[in-house]
Coordinates of C-alpha atoms and ligand atoms in Angstrom, one line a residue:
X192 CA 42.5 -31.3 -25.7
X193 CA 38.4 -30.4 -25.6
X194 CA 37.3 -29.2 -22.3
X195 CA 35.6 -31.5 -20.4
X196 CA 31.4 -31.8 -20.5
X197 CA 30.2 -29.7 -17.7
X198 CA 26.4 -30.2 -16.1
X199 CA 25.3 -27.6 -13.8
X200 CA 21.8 -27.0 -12.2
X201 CA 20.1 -23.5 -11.5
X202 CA 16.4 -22.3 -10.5
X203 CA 14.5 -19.0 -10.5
X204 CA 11.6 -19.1 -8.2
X205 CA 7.8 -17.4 -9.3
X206 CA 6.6 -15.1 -8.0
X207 CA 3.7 -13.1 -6.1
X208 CA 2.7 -9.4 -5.9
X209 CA 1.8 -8.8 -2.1
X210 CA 0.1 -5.1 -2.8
X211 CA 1.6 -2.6 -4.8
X212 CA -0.1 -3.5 -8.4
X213 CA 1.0 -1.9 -11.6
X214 CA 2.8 1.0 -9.9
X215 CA 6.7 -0.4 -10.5
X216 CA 6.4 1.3 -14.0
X217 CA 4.9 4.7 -12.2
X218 CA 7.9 5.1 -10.0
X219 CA 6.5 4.0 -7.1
X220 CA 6.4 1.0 -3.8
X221 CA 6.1 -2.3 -4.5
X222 CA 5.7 -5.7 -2.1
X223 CA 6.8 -8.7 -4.2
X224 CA 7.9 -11.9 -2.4
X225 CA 9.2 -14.9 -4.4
X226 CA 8.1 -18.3 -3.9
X227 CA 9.5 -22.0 -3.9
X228 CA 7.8 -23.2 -6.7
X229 CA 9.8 -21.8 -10.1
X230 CA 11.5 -23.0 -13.2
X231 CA 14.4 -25.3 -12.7
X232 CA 17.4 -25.5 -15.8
X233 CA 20.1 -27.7 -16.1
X234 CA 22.9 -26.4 -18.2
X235 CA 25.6 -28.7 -20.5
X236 CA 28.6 -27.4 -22.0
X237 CA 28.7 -27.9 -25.9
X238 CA 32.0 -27.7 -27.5
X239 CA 30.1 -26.0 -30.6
X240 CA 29.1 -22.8 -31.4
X241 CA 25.3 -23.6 -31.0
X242 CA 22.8 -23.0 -28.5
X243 CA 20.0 -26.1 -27.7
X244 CA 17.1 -25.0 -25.3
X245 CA 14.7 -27.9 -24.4
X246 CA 11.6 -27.9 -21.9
X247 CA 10.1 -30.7 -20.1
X248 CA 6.9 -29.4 -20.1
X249 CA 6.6 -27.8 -23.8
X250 CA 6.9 -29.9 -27.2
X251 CA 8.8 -26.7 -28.7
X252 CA 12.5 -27.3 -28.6
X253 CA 15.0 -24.3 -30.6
X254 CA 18.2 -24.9 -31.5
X255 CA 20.5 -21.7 -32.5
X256 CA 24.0 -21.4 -34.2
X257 CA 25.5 -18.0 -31.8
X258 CA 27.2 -16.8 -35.0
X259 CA 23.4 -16.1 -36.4
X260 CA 21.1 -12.7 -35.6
X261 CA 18.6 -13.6 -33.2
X262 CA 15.4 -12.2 -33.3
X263 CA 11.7 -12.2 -31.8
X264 CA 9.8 -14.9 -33.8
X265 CA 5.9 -15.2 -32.3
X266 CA 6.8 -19.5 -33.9
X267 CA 9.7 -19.5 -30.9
X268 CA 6.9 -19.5 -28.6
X269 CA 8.5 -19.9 -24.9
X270 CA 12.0 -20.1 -26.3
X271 CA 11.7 -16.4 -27.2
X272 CA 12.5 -15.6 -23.5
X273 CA 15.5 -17.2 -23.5
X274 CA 16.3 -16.1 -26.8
X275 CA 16.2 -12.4 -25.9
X276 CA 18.4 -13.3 -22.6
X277 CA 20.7 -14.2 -24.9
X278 CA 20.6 -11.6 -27.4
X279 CA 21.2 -8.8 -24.8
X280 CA 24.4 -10.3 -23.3
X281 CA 26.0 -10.6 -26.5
X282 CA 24.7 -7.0 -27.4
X283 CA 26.2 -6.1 -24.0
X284 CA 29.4 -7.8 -24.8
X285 CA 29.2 -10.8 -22.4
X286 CA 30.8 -14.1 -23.2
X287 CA 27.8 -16.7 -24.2
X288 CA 29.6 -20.1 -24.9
X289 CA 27.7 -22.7 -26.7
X290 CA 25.6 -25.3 -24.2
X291 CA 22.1 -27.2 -24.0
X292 CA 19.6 -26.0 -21.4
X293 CA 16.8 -27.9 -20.1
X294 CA 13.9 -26.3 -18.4
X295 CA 11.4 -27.4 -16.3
X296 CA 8.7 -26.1 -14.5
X297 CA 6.6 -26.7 -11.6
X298 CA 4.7 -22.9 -12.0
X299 CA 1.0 -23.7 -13.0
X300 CA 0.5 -22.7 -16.9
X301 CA -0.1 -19.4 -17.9
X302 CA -1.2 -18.4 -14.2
X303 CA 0.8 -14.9 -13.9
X304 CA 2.8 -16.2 -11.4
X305 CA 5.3 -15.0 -13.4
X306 CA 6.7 -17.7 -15.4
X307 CA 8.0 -15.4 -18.2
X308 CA 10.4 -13.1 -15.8
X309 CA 11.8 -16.6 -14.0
X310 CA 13.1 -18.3 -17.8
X311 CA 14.9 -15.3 -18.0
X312 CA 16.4 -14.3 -14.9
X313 CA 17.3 -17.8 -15.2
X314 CA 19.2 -17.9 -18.1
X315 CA 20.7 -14.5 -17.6
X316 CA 21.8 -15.9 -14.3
X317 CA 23.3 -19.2 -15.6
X318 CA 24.9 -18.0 -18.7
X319 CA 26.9 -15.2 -16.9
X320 CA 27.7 -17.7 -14.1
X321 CA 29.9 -19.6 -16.3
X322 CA 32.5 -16.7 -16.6
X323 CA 31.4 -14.0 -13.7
X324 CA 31.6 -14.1 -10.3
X325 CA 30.4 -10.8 -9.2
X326 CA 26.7 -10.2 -10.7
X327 CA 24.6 -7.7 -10.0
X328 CA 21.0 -8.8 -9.6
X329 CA 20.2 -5.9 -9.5
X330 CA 21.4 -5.1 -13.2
X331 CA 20.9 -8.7 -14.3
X332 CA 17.0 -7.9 -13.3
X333 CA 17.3 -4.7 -15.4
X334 CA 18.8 -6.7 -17.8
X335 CA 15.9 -8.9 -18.4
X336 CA 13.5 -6.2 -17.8
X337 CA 15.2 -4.8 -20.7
X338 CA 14.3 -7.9 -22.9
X339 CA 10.7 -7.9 -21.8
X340 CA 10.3 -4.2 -23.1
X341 CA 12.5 -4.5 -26.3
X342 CA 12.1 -7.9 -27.5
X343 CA 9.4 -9.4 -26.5
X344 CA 7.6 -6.0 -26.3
X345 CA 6.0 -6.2 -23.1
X346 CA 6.0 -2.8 -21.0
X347 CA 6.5 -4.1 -17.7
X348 CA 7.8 -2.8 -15.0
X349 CA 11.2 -4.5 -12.7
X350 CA 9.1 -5.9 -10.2
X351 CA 8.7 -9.5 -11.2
X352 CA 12.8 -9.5 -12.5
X353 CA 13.8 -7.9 -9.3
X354 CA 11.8 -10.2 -6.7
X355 CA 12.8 -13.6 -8.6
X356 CA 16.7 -12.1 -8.5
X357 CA 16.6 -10.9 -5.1
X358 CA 14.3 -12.6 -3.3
X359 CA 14.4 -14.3 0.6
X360 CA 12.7 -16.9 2.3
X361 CA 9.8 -15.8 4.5
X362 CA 10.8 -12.4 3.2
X363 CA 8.8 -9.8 1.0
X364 CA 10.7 -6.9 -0.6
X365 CA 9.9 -3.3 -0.5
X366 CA 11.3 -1.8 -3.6
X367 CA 11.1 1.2 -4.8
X368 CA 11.3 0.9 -8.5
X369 CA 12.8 4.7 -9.2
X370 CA 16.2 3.9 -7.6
X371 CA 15.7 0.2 -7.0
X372 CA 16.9 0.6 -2.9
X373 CA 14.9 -2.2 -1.5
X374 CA 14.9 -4.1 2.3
X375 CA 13.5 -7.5 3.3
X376 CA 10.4 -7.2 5.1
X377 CA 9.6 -10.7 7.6
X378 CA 6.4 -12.0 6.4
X379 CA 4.8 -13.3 9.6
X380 CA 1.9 -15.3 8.7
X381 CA 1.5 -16.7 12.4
X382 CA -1.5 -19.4 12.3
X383 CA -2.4 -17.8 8.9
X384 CA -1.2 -19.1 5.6
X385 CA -1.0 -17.4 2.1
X386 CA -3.1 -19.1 -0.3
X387 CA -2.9 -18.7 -4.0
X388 CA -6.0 -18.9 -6.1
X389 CA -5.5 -19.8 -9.5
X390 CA -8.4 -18.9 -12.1
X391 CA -7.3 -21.2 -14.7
X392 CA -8.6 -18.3 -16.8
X393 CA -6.7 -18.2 -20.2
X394 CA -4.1 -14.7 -20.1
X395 CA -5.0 -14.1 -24.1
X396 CA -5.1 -10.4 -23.8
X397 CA -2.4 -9.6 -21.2
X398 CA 0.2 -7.9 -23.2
X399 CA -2.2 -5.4 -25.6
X400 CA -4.0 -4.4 -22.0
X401 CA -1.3 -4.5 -19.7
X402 CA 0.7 -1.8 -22.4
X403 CA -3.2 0.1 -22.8
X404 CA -3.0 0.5 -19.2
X405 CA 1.0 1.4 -19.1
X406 CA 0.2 4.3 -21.6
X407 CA -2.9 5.4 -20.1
X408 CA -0.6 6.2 -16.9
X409 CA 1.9 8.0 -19.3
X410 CA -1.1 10.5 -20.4
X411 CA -2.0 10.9 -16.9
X412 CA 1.5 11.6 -15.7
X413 CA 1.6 13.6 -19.6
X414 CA -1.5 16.2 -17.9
X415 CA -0.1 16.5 -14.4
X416 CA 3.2 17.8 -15.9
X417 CA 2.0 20.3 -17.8
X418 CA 1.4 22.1 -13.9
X419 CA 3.7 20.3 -11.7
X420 CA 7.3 19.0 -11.8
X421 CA 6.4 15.5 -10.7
X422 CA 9.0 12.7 -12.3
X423 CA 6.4 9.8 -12.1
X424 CA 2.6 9.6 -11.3
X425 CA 3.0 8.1 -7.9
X426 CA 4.4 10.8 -6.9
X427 CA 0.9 12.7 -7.8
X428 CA -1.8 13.8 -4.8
X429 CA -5.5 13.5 -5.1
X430 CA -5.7 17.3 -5.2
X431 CA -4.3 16.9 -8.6
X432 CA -7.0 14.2 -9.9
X433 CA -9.1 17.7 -10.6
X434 CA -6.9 18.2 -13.4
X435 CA -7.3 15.8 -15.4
X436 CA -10.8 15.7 -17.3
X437 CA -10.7 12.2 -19.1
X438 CA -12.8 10.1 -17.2
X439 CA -11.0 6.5 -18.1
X440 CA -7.4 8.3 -17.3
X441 CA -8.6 10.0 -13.8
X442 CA -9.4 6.5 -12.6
X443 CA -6.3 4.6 -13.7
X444 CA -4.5 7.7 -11.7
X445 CA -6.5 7.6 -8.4
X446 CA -5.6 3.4 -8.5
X447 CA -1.7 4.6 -8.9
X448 CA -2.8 7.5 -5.6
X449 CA -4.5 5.5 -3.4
X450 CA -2.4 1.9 -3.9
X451 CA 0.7 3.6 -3.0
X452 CA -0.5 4.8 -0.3
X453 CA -2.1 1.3 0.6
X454 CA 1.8 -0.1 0.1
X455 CA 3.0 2.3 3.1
X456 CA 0.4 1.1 5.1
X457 CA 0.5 -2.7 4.3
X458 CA 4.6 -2.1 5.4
X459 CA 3.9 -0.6 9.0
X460 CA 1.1 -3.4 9.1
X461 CA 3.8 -5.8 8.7
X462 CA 6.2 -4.2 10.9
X463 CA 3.5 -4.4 14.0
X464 CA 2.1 -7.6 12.4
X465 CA -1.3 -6.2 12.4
X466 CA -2.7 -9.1 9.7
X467 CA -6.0 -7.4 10.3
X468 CA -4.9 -4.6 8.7
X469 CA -2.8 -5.9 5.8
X470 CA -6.0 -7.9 4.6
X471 CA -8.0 -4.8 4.8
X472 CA -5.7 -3.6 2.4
X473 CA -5.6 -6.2 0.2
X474 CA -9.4 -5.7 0.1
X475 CA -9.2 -2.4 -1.1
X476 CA -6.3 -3.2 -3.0
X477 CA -9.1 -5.7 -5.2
X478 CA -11.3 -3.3 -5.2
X479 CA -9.4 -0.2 -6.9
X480 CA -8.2 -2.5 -8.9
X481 CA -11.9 -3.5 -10.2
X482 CA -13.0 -0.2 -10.4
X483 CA -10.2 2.3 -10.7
X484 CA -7.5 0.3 -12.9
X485 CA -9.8 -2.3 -14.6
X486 CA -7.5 -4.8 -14.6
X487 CA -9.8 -8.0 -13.1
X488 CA -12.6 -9.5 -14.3
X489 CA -15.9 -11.5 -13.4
X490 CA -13.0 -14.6 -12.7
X491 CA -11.0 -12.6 -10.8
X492 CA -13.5 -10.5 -8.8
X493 CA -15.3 -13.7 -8.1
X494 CA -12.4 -15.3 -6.6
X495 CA -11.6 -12.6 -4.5
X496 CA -15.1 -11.4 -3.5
X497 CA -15.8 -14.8 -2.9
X498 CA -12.7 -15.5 -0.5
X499 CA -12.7 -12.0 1.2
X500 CA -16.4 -12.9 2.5
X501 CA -15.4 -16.7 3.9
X502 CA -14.6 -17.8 7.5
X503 CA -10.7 -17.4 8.4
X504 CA -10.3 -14.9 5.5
X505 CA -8.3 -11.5 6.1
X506 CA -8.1 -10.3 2.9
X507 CA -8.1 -11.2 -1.1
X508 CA -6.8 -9.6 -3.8
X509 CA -5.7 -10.6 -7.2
X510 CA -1.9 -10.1 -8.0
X511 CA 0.3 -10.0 -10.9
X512 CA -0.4 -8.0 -14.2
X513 CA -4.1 -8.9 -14.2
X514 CA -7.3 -10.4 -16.7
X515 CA -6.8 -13.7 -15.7
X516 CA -4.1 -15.3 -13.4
X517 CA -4.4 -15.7 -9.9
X518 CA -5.3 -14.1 -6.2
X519 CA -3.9 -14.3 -3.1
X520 CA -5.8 -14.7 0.3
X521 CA -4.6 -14.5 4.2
X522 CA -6.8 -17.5 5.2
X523 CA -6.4 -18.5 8.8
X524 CA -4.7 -22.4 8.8
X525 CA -7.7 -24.0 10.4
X526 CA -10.3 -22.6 8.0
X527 CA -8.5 -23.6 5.2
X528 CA -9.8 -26.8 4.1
X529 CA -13.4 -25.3 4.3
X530 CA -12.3 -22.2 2.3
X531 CA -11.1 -24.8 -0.6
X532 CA -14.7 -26.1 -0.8
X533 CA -16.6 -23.5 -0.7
X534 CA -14.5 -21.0 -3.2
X535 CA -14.2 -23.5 -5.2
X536 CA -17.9 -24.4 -5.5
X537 CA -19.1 -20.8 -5.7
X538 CA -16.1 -20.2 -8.2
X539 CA -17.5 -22.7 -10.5
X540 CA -20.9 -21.7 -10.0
X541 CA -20.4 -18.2 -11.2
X542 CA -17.5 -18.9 -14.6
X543 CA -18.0 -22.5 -14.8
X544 CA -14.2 -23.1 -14.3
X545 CA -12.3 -25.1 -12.1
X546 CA -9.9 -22.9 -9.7
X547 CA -6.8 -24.7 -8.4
X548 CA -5.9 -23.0 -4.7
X549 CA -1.9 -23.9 -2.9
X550 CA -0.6 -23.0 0.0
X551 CA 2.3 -21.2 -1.3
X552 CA 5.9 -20.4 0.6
X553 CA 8.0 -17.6 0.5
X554 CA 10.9 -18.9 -1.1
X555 CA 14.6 -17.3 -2.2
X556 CA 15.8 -15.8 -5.6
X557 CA 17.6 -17.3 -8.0
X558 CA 20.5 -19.8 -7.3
X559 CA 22.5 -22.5 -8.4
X560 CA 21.1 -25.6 -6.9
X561 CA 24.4 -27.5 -5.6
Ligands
GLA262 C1 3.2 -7.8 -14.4 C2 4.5 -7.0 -14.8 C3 5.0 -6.2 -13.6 C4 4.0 -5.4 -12.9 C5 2.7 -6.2 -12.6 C6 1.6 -5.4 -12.1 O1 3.5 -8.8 -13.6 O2 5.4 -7.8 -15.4 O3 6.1 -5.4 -14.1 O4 3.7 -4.2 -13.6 O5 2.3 -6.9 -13.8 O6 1.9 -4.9 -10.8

C-alpha cells in the first residue's frame, strides 16, 4: 500500500537590515529583524520521483525528475532558488522525497526585502522537515547562504538567511557573522513605528555591484594584511585607512570602519531605548552609505533625505544590499499619515516614481504554520 497524500504549510518571513550594511561578509555586527510579511509554501507528497514548484504570483512553473542533474539555468527564473536548495541537500546527502510546492508571496516585487533568502530558507526548512527533527538554523542558514554564493552566484553574506531562520517577534538580532553567536535585542518602538519605504526602483544591477563591492572589500582587507594580522576588515581602525592609496577602496573601507562602529552604538541605543540616538545613526548610516560605499542612488537618497528632514522622523536609511529597494524610517505614529503625503509627493517630484511606504512588524523566522 502507497503512503497516504500529505499537505503541509510553511512560511519564511522578509526581512529588514536595521544598521549594519554590507559588513556580514567583512566579519563584522549586524542588526537584522524579520518581518510578518514573507513567502508562504504549501507542500504535497508525490508518490513519484519528481519535484513540481508552482507560484501564485509568477507564470513560471518547473517541474524536475530528482534522478536528473540540477543546475543554474538564468530560463528557471525564480525557481532557481529552490532549485539550488535542493541541489545542496542531496549533495549533502539529505533525503529529498518527491512533492509539489506552492509558493506565495505577500513581499512587494523585487523590493530587497529579501525575497530570494526567504524561497530558500523555506524550502530548506520544509524539505528537511519531512524526515528531521533536530535542524540547525543556524547551518540550514549557511546552507542556503551556500546556494546564493555557489549556484546562484551571488556573494552575499548570512545575514538575510540567518535573520529569516532565526528571527523573533518585536526582536532584532545582533549577529556577529565570524562565529554566528547572536542575542535578541527588544525593539521598542514606543509611539514610534517602523516604516518601510519602497522605491519601486527596478534592482537590474544588484548582483554585478553588490559582488564589485564584495571584492573591493577583499582588496582592502588584501592591503591591510600585508602589515597587520587582521582576519576580516571590520576588524580594521581608521589609523589604517592611511595605508591604503586607492581612493575608491579607502572609502568602501572607512563605510566597513565607521558602520561597525555605528552597530555598537545603535545596540546600547537600544538597550537604554534612546530612539533619538538610533535615528541619528541611521542618518549617518545613509549617509556613508551615499558617500563612502556607493551603494544608493538619486531614488534611494531621495527617499531617505526626504524622510530624515520630515516632522515625527528620527532617522532614515536605506537597507538591504542596495541600488534600488527600500528604506526604513523611525516615524513617530501621529506624524505618520502626513509623512506618507509629503514623501511621497516630493519622492515623485524628484524620480517620477511612485513609492509605496507600510508600517512594517517585527515578525518570527521560519515555521510551520499549523
Ligand atoms: C544583501 C545580502 C546580505 C548583505 C546585505 C547588505 O541583502 O544578501 O548578505 O550583505 O545585502 O548588508
Amino acid at each position: 500500500m502507497s503512503n497516504p497524500t500529505t499537505t503541509k504549510t510553511y512560511f519564511a518571513p522578509g526581512r529588514v537590515n536595521l544598521i549594519g550594511e554590507h559588513l556580514d561578509y567583512n566579519g563584522g555586527l549586524v542588526l537584522p529583524a524579520a518581518l510578518t510579511i514573507g513567502i508562504t509554501a504549501t507542500y504535497t507528497t508525490r508518490p513519484d520521483n519528481k519535484i513540481i514548484l508552482h507560484s501564485a504570483t509568477h507564470p513560471l512553473q518547473k517541474e524536475i525528475d530528482l534522478a536528473d542533474p540540477i543546475i543554474f539555468d538564468p530560463k528557471n527564473d525564480w525557481t532557481n532558488y529552490p532549485l539550488g536548495v535542493i541541489n545542496q541537500l542531496i549533495k549533502e546527502n539529505h533525503f529529498v522525497g518527491g512533492c509539489e510546492i506552492v509558493y506565495s508571496s505577500n513581499l512587494p516585487e523585487g523590493s530587497g526585502l529579501s525575497s530570494s533568502a526567504a524561497i530558500e530558507v523555506l524550502t530548506a526548512y520544509l524539505l528537511l522537515k519531512q524526515t528531521e527533527q533536530n535542524i540547525s538554523l543556524s547551518w540550514l542558514a549557511g546552507l542556503c547562504k551556500q546556494v546564493e554564493n555557489e549556484f546562484v552566484g551571488m556573494q552575499c553574506g548570512i545575514m538575510d538567511q540567518f535573520a529569516i531562520a532565526r528571527g523573533k517577534a518585536e526582536n532584532a538580532i545582533l549577529l556577529n557573522c565570524t562565529n554566528l553567536d547572536y542575542s535578541y535585542i527588544p525593539f521598542e518602538l514606543n509611539n514610534y513605528r517602523l516604516l518601510i519605504l519602497n522605491s519601486k526602483k527596478p534592482r537590474s544591477l544588484i548582483h554585478s555591484k553588490y559582488n564589485e563591492r564584495k571584492s573591493e572589500s577583499d582588496e582592502a582587507l588584501r592591503i591591510l594584511q600585508a602589515t597587520s594580522s587582521i582576519q576580516n576588515l571590520c576588524e580594521a581602525s581608521f589609523p589604517q585607512l592611511d595605508l591604503i592609496l586607492d581612493e575608491t577602496i579607502k572609502k568602501r573601507a572607512r563605510h566597513v570602519i565607521t558602520e561597525s562602529l555605528r552597530v555598537k552604538e545603535a545596540v546600547k541605543a537600544l538597550r537604554f531605548n534612546d530612539l533619538s540616538t538610533f535615528g541619528r545613526l541611521m542618518n549617518a548610516s545613509h549617509t556613508s552609505m551615499k558617500n563612502d560605499y556607493e551603494i544608493t542612488g538619486l531614488e534611494m537618497d531621495t527617499l531617505a533625505e526626504e524622510a530624515q528632514k520630515l516632522k515625527g522622523c528620527l532617522g532614515a536609511r536605506m537597507t538591504g544590499g542596495g541600488f534600488g529597494g527600500c528604506a526604513i524610517a523611525l516615524v513617530h505614529e501621529d506624524a505618520i499619515s502626513e509623512f506618507n503625503h509629503i514623501l511621497t509627493f516630493k519622492y515623485h517630484a524628484a524620480t517620477g516614481l511612485n513609492c509605496e511606504i507600510y508600517v512594517s512588524e517585527i515578525g518570527n523566522g521560519v515555521e510551520e504554520k499549523l
